[in-house]
Coordinates of C-alpha atoms and ligand atoms in Angstrom, one line a residue:
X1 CA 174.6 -64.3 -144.3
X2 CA 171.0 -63.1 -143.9
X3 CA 169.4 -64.4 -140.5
X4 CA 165.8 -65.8 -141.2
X5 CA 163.2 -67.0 -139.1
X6 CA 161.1 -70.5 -140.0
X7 CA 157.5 -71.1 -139.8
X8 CA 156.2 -74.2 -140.3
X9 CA 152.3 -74.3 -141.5
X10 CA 150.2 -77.4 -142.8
X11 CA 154.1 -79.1 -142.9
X12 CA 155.3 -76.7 -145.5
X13 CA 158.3 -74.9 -144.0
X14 CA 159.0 -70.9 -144.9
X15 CA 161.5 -68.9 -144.5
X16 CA 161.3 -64.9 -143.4
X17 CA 163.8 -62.4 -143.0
X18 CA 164.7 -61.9 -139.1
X19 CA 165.5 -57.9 -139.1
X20 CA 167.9 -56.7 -136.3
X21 CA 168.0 -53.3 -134.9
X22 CA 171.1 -51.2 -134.5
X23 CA 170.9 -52.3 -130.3
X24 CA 170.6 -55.9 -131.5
X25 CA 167.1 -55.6 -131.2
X26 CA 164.8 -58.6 -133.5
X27 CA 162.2 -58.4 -135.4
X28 CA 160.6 -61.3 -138.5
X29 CA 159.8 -59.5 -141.1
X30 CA 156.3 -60.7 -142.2
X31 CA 155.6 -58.3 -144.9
X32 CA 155.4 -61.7 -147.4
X33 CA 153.7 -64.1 -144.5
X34 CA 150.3 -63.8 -146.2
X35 CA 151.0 -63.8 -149.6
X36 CA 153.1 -67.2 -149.0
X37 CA 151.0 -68.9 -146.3
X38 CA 147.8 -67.8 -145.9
X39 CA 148.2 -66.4 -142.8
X40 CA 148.0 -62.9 -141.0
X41 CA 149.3 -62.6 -137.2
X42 CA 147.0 -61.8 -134.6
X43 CA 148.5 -59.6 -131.6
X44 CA 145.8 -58.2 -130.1
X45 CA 146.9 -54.6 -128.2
X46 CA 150.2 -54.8 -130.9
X47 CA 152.3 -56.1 -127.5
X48 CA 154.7 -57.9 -129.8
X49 CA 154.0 -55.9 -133.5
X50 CA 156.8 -53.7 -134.5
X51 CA 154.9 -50.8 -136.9
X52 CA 157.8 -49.4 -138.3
X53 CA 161.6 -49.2 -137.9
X54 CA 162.7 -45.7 -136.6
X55 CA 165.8 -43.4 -135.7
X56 CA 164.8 -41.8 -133.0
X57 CA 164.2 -43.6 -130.0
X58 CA 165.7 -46.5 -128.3
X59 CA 163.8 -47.9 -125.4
X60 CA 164.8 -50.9 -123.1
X61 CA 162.2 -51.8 -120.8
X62 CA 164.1 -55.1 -119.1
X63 CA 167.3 -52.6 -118.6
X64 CA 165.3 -49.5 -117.7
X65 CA 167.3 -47.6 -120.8
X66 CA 165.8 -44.5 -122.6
X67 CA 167.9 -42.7 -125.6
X68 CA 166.9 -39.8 -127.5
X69 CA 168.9 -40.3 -130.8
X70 CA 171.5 -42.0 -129.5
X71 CA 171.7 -39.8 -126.1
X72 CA 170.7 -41.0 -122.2
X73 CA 167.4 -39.6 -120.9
X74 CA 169.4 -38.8 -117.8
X75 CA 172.6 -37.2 -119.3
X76 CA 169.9 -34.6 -121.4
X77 CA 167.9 -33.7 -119.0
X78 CA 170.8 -32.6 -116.7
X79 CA 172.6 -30.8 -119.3
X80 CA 170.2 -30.0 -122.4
X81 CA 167.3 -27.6 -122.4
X82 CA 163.6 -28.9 -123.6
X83 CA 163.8 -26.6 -126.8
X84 CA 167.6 -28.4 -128.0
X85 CA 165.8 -31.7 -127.4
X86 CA 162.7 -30.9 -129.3
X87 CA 165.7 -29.9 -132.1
X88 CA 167.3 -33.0 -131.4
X89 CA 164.0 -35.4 -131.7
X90 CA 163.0 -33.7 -134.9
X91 CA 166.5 -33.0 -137.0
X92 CA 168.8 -35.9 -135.6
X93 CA 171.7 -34.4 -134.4
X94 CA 172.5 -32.1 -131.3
X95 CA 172.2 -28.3 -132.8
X96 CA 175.3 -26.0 -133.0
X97 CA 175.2 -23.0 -131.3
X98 CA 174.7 -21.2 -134.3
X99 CA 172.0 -23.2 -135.7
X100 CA 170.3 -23.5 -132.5
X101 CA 170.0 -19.7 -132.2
X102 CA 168.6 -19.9 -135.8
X103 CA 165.9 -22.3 -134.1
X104 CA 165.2 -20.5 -131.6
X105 CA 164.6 -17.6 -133.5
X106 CA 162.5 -19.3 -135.9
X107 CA 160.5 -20.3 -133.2
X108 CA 160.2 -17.4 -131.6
X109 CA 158.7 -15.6 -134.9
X110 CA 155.5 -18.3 -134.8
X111 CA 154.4 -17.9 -131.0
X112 CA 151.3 -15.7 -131.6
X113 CA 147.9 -17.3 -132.7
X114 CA 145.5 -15.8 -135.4
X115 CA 142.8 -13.7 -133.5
X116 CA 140.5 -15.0 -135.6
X117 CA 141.5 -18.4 -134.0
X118 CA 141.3 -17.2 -130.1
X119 CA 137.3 -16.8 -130.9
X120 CA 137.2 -20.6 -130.8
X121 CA 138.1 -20.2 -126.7
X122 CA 134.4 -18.7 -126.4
X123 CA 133.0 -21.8 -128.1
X124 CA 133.9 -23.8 -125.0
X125 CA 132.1 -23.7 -121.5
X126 CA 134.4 -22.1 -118.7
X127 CA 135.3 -25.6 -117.0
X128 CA 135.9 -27.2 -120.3
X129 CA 138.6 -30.0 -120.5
X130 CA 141.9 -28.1 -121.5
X131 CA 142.9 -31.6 -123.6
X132 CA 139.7 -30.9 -125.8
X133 CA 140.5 -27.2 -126.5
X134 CA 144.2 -28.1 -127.2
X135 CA 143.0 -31.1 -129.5
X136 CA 140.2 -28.6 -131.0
X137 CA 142.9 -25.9 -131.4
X138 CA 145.5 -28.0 -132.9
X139 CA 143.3 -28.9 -135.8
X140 CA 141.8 -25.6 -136.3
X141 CA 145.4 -24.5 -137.0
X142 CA 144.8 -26.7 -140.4
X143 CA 142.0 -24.1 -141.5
X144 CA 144.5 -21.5 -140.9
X145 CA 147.0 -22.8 -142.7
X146 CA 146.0 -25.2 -145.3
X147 CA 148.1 -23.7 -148.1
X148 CA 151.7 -24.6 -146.7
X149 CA 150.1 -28.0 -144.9
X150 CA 147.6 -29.9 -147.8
X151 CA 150.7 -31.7 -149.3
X152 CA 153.1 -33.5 -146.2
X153 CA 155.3 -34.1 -149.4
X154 CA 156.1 -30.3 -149.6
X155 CA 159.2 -30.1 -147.3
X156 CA 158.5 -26.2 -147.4
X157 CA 155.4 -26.7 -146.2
X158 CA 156.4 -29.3 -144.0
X159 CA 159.0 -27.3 -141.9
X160 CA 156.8 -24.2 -141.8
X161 CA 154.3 -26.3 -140.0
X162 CA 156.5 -28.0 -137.5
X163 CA 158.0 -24.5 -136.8
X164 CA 154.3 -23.6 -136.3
X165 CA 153.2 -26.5 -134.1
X166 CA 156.3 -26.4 -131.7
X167 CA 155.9 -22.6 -131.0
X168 CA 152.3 -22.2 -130.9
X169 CA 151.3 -24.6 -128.5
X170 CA 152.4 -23.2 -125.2
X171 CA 151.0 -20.4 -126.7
X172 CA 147.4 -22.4 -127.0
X173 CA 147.7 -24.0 -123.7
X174 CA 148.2 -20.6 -121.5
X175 CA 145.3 -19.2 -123.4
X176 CA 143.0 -22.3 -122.4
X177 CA 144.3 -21.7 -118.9
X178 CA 143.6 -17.6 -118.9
X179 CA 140.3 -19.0 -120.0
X180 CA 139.6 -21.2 -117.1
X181 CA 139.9 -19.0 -114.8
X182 CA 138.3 -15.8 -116.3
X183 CA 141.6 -14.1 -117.1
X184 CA 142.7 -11.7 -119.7
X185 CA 145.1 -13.7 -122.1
X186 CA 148.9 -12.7 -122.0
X187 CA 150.7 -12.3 -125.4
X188 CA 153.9 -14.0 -126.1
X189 CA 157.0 -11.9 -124.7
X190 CA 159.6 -13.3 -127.8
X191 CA 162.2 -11.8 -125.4
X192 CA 162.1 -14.7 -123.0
X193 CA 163.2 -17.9 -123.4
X194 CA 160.3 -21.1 -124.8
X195 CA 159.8 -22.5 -120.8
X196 CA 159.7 -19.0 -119.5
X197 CA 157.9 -17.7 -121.8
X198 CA 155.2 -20.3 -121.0
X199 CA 155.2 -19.5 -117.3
X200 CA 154.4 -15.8 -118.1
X201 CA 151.2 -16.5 -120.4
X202 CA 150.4 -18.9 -117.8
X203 CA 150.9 -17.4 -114.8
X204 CA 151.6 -13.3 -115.1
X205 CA 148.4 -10.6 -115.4
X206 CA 148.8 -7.4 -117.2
X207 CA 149.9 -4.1 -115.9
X208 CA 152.2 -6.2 -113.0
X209 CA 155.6 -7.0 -113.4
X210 CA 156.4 -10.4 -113.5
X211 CA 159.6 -12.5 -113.2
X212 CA 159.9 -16.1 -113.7
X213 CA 161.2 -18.3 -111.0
X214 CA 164.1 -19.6 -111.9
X215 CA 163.7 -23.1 -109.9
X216 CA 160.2 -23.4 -111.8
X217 CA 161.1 -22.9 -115.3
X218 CA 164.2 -25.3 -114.5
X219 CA 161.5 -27.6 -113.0
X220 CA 159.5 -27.3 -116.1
X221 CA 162.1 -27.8 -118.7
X222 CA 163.6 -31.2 -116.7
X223 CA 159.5 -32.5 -116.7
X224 CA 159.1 -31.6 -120.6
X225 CA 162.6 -33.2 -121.6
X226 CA 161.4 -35.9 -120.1
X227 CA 157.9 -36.7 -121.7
X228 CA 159.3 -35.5 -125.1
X229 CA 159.2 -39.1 -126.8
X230 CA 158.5 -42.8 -125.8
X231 CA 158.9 -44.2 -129.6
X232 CA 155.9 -46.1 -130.3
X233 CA 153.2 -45.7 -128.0
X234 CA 149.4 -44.9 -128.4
X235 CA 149.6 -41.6 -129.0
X236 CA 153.1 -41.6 -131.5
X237 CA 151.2 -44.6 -133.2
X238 CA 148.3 -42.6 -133.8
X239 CA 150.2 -40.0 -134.9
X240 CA 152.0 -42.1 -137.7
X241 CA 148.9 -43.9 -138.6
X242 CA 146.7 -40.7 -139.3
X243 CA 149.6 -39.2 -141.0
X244 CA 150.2 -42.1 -143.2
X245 CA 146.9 -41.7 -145.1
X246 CA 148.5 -38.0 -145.7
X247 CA 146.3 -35.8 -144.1
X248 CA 147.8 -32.8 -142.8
X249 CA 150.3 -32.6 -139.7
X250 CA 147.7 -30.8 -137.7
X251 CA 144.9 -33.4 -137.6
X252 CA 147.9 -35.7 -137.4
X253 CA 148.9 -34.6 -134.0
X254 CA 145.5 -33.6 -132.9
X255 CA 144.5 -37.3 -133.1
X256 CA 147.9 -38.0 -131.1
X257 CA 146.5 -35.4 -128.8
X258 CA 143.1 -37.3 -128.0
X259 CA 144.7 -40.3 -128.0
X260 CA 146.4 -39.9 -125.2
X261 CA 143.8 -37.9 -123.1
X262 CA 142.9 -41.3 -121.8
X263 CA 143.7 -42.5 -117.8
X264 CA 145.6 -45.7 -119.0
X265 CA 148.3 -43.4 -120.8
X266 CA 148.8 -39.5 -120.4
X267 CA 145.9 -38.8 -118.7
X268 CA 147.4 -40.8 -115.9
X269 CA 149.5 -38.0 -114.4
X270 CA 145.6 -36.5 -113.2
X271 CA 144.3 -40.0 -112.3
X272 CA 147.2 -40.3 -109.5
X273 CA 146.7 -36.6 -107.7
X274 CA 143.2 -37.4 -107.4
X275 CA 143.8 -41.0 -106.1
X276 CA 146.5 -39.7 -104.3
X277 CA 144.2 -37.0 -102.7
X278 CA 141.2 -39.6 -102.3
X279 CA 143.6 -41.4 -100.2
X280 CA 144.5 -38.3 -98.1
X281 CA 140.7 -37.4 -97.7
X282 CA 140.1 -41.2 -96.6
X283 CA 143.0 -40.3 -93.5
X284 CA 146.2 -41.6 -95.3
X285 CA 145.9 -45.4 -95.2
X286 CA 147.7 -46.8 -98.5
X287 CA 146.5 -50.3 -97.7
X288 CA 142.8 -50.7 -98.8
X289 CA 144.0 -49.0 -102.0
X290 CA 147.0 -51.4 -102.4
X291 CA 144.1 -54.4 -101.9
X292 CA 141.7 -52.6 -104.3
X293 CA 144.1 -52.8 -106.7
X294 CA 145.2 -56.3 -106.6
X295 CA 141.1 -56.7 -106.2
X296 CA 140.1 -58.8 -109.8
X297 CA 136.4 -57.8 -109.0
X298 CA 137.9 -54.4 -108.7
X299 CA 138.7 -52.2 -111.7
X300 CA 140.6 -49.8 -109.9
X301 CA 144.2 -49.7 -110.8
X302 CA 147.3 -47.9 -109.2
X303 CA 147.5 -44.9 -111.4
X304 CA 151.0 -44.1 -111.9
X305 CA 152.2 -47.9 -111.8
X306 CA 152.7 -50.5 -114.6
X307 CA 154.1 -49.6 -118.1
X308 CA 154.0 -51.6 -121.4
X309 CA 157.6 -51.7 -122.0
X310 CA 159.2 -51.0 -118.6
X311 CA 159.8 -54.6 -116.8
X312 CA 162.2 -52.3 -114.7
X313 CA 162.4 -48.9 -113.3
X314 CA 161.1 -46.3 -115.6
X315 CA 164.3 -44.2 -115.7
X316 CA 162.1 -41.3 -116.2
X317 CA 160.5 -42.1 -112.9
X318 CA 163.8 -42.1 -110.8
X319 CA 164.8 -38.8 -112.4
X320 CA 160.8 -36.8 -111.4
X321 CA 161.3 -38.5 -108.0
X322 CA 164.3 -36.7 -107.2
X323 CA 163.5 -33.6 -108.9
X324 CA 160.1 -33.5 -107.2
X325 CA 162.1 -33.8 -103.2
X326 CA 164.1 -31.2 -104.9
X327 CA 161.3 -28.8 -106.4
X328 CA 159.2 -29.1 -102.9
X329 CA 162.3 -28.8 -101.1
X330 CA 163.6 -24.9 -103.0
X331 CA 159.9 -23.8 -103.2
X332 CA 159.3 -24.4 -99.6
X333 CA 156.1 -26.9 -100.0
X334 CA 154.9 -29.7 -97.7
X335 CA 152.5 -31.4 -99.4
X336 CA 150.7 -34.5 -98.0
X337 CA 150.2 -36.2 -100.7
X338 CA 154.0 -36.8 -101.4
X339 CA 154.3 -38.4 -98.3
X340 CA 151.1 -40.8 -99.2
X341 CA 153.1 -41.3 -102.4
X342 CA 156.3 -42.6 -100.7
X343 CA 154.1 -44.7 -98.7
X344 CA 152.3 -46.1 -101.4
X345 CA 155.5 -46.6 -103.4
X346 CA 157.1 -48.4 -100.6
X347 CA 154.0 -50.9 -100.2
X348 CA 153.2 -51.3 -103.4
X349 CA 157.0 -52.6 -104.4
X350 CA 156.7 -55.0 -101.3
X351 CA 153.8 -56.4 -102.0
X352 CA 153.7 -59.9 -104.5
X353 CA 151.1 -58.8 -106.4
X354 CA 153.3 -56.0 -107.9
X355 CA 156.8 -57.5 -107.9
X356 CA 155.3 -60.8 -109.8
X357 CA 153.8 -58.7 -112.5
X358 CA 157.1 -56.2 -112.5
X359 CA 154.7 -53.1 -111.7
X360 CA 156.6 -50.1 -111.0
X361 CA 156.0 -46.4 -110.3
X362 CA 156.1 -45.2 -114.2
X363 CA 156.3 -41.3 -115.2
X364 CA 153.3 -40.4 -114.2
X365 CA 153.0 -41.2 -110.7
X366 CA 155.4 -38.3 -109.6
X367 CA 155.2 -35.6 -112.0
X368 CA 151.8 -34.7 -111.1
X369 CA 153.2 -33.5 -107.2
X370 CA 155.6 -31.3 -109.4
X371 CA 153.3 -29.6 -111.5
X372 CA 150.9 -28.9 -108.4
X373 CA 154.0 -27.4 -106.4
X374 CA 154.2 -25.4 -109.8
X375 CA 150.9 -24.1 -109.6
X376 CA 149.2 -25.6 -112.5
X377 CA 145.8 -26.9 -111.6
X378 CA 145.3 -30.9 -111.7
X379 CA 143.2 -31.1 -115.1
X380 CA 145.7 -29.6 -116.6
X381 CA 148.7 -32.3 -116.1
X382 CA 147.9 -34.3 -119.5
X383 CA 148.1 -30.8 -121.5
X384 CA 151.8 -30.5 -120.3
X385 CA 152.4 -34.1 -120.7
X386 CA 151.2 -33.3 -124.6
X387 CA 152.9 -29.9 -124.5
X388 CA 156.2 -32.3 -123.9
X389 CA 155.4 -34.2 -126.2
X390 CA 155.3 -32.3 -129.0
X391 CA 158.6 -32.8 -130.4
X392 CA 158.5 -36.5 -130.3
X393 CA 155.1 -36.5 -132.3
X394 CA 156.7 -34.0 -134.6
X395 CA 159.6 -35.9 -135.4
X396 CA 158.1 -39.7 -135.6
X397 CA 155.1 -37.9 -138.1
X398 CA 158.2 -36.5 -140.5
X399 CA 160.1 -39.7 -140.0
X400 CA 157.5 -41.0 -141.5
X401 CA 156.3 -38.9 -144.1
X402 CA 160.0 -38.5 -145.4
X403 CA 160.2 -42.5 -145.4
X404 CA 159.5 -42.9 -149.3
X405 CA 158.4 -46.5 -148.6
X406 CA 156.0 -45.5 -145.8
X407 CA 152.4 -47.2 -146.5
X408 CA 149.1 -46.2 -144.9
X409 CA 148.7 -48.0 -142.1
X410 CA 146.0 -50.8 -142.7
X411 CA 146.0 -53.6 -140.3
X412 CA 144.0 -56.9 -140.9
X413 CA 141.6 -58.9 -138.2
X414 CA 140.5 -62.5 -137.8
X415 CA 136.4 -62.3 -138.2
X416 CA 134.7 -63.9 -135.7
X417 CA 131.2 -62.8 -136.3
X418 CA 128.0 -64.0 -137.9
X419 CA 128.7 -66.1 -141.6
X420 CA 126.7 -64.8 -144.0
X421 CA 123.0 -65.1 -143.6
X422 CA 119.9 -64.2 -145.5
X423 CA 118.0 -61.0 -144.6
X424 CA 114.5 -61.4 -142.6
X425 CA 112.0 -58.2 -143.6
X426 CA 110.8 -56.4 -140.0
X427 CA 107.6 -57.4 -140.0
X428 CA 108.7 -61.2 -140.0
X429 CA 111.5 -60.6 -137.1
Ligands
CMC1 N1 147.5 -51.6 -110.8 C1 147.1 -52.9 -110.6 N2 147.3 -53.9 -111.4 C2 148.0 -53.6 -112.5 C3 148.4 -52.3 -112.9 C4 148.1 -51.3 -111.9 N3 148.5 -50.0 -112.2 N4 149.0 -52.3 -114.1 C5 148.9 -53.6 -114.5 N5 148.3 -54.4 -113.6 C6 148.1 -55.9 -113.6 C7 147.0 -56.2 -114.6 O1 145.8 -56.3 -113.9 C8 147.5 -57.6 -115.1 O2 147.3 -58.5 -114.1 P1 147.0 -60.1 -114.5 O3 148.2 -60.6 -115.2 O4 146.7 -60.7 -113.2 O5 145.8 -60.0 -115.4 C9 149.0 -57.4 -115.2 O6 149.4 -56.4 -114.2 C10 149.5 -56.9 -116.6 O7 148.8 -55.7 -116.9 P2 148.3 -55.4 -118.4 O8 147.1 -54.5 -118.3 O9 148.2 -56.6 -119.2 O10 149.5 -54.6 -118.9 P3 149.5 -53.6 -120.1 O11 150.9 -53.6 -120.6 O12 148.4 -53.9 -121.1 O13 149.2 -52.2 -119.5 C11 149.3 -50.0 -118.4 C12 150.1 -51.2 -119.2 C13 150.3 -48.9 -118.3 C14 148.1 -49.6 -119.2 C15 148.9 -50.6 -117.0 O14 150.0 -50.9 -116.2 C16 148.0 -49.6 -116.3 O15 146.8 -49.5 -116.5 N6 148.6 -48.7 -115.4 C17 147.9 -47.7 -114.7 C18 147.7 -46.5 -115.7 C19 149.0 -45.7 -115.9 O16 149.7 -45.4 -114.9 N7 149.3 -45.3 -117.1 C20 150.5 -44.5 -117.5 C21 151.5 -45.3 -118.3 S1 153.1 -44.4 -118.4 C22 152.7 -43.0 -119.3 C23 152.5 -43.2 -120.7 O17 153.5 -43.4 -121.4 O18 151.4 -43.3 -121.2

């Protein structure tokens, strides 16, 4: 028997559909509410909307559970590698061996940029944000290749394009690094594998030989498995919406890309190293920060603490902790500023303020100490955060682009400005 949901209005009662998810999750489906009431619903910050239903990822913030397709956050990033997950995200289903070398290769083909395209570096200033250059970039790819890209609908065109995105972006990010720091760019070396052939544009320079460290591209690989997709957040959301007026995948995921720049989602991971480090230049005390932040005259918040959906432990968070004691520990790093993030941890999840409102360290507030102990400079954190990302963006953008009942995303408000009035001319004002 269908389930529905009643809502009562003006003492008419109606009845909706009550969908329910394949983890028993429910939702009342309200595509009819206005057409047969009247009424729109209002939920401002979409804290209770559903936008669409989707494959791809499950996500239980009371349980602290994250699946990619079906498969535990923590089970793939022991055993899988970022580039099988980014297959995973995008097609479904866990690659063969077969296939997956097909991928790989497929990959590997598209990992240079045009040269025409590595001009636009010298359009920047030296110290320029690397989230605007990789947001810049990643639309510019849409002049390069508008052909296979004007029509989403093409699913030639549409593969091509994903193919393109996955394998040029590392590509795009180690440029905007060589950049930074007045450095001659390194090619692609197709030989290596997709994390360590990042590491090498990033971090080799011509004419030396240059290996990868094994505990770093293993470090990198757990921290992009990791970020690859949290269903519908702002980013993914701005991805789908974007998309679903069908303009191109490129200025699709560039929009993802800006959208989350900002401090209250990706760019988060840079907001805690430099609270973190304020902290450490203020001597080390934890408390004035932990007051600040329960301060309502304040607007300082603990960067790296709180999450939408996550009531719990962010399972991402317990899995970065541990690898971060681990990276620290194989690389031979002290760094202070783990030891102020233990310590703020520990106060924070004591203190009332925090456990009443169910704050807890989210993905952010660790994964910044591992990228440092990496090498990778502080502004760049929310360009590997979008460099994980990737996949996920990818795959929720063809979800819905292959959904032939998607619609362009469109949704309503309640007015509450001026009625209508009559115009005064200037002179009379
Ligand atoms: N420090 C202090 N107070 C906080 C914090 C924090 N980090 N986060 C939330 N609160 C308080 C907030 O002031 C509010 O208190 P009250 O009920 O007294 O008004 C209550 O907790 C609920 O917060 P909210 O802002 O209504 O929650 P939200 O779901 O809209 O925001 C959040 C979620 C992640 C934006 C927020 O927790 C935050 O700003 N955290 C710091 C930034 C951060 O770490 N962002 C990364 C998120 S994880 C990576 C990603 O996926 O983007």
């Amino acid at each position: 028997m269908e389930e529905t949901a009643k809502i009562i209005f003006e003492g008419k009662e109606y009845s909706f559909p009550v969908v329910r998810g394949s983890e028993g999750e429910l939702a009342i489906d309200i595509a009819k509410l206005r057409a047969q009431t009247g009424l729109v619903t209002l939920d401002d910050g979409f804290v209770n909307t559903g936008s669409t239903m989707s494959a791809i990822t499950f996500l239980d913030g009371e349980r602290g559970i994250l699946r990619y397709r079906g498969y535990d956050i923590a089970e793939l990033a022991e055993n899988s590698t970022f580039l099988e997950v980014a297959y995973l995200l995008i097609y479904g289903e866990l690659p063969s061996a077969a296939v997956f070398d097909n991928f790989k290769k497929t990959i590997t083909r598209h990992t240079l940029i045009h040269e025409d395209l590595k001009r636009l570096y010298d359009g920047f200033p030296k110290d320029a944000h690397p989230m605007a250059t990789l947001g810049s970039m990643i639309n510019t790819l849409s002049g390069y290749y508008i052909r296979d890209t004007s029509d989403p609908l093409d699913p030639v065109g549409r593969e091509l394009s994903i193919h393109r995105l996955l394998a040029k972006t590392p590509t795009i990010v180690a440029f905007s690094y060589k950049k930074s720091i007045g450095h001659p760019m390194m090619y692609p070396k197709n030989s290596l594998n997709y994390i360590a052939n990042f590491i090498r544009m990033m971090f080799a320079v011509p004419a030396e030989n240059y290996a990868v460290d094994p505990v770093i591209e293993r470090a990198l690989d757990l921290l992009l498995i990791l970020h690859a997709d949290h269903e519908q957040n702002c980013s993914t959301s701005t991805v789908r919406l974007v998309g679903s007026s069908r303009a191109n995948v490129f200025a699709a995921i560039s929009s993802g890309v800006n959208a989350l720049w900002g401090p209250l989602h990706g760019g988060a991971n840079q907001a805690v190293i430099e609270m973190l480090d304020e902290i450490h230049k203020e001597g080390g005390g934890v408390k004035k920060f932990v007051a600040l932040a329960k301060d309502k005259n304040s607007n300082f918040r603990l960067m790296g603490f709180g999450h939408r959906v996550y009531k719990n432990f962010d399972p991402r968070a317990k899995i970065i902790k541990k690898a971060c004691m681990d990276v620290l520990d194989k690389l031979g790093i002290k760094d202070p500023l783990l030891d102020i993030a233990m310590q703020l941890e520990d106060a924070a999840l004591k203190d009332d303020y925090f456990v009443e409102r169910k704050l807890y360290p989210n993905v952010d507030f660790y994964s910044g100490l591992i990228y440092r102990a990496l090498g990778i400079p502080t502004e760049m954190f929310t360009v590997m955060f979008a460099l994980g990302r990737m996949p996920g963006w990818i795959a929720q953008w063809k979800e819905m682009i292959e959904n032939p009942s998607a619609k362009i995303g469109r949704p309503r408000q309640i007015y509450n400005g001026h009625t209508a009035r009559p115009f005064i001319p200037i002179a009379k004002r």
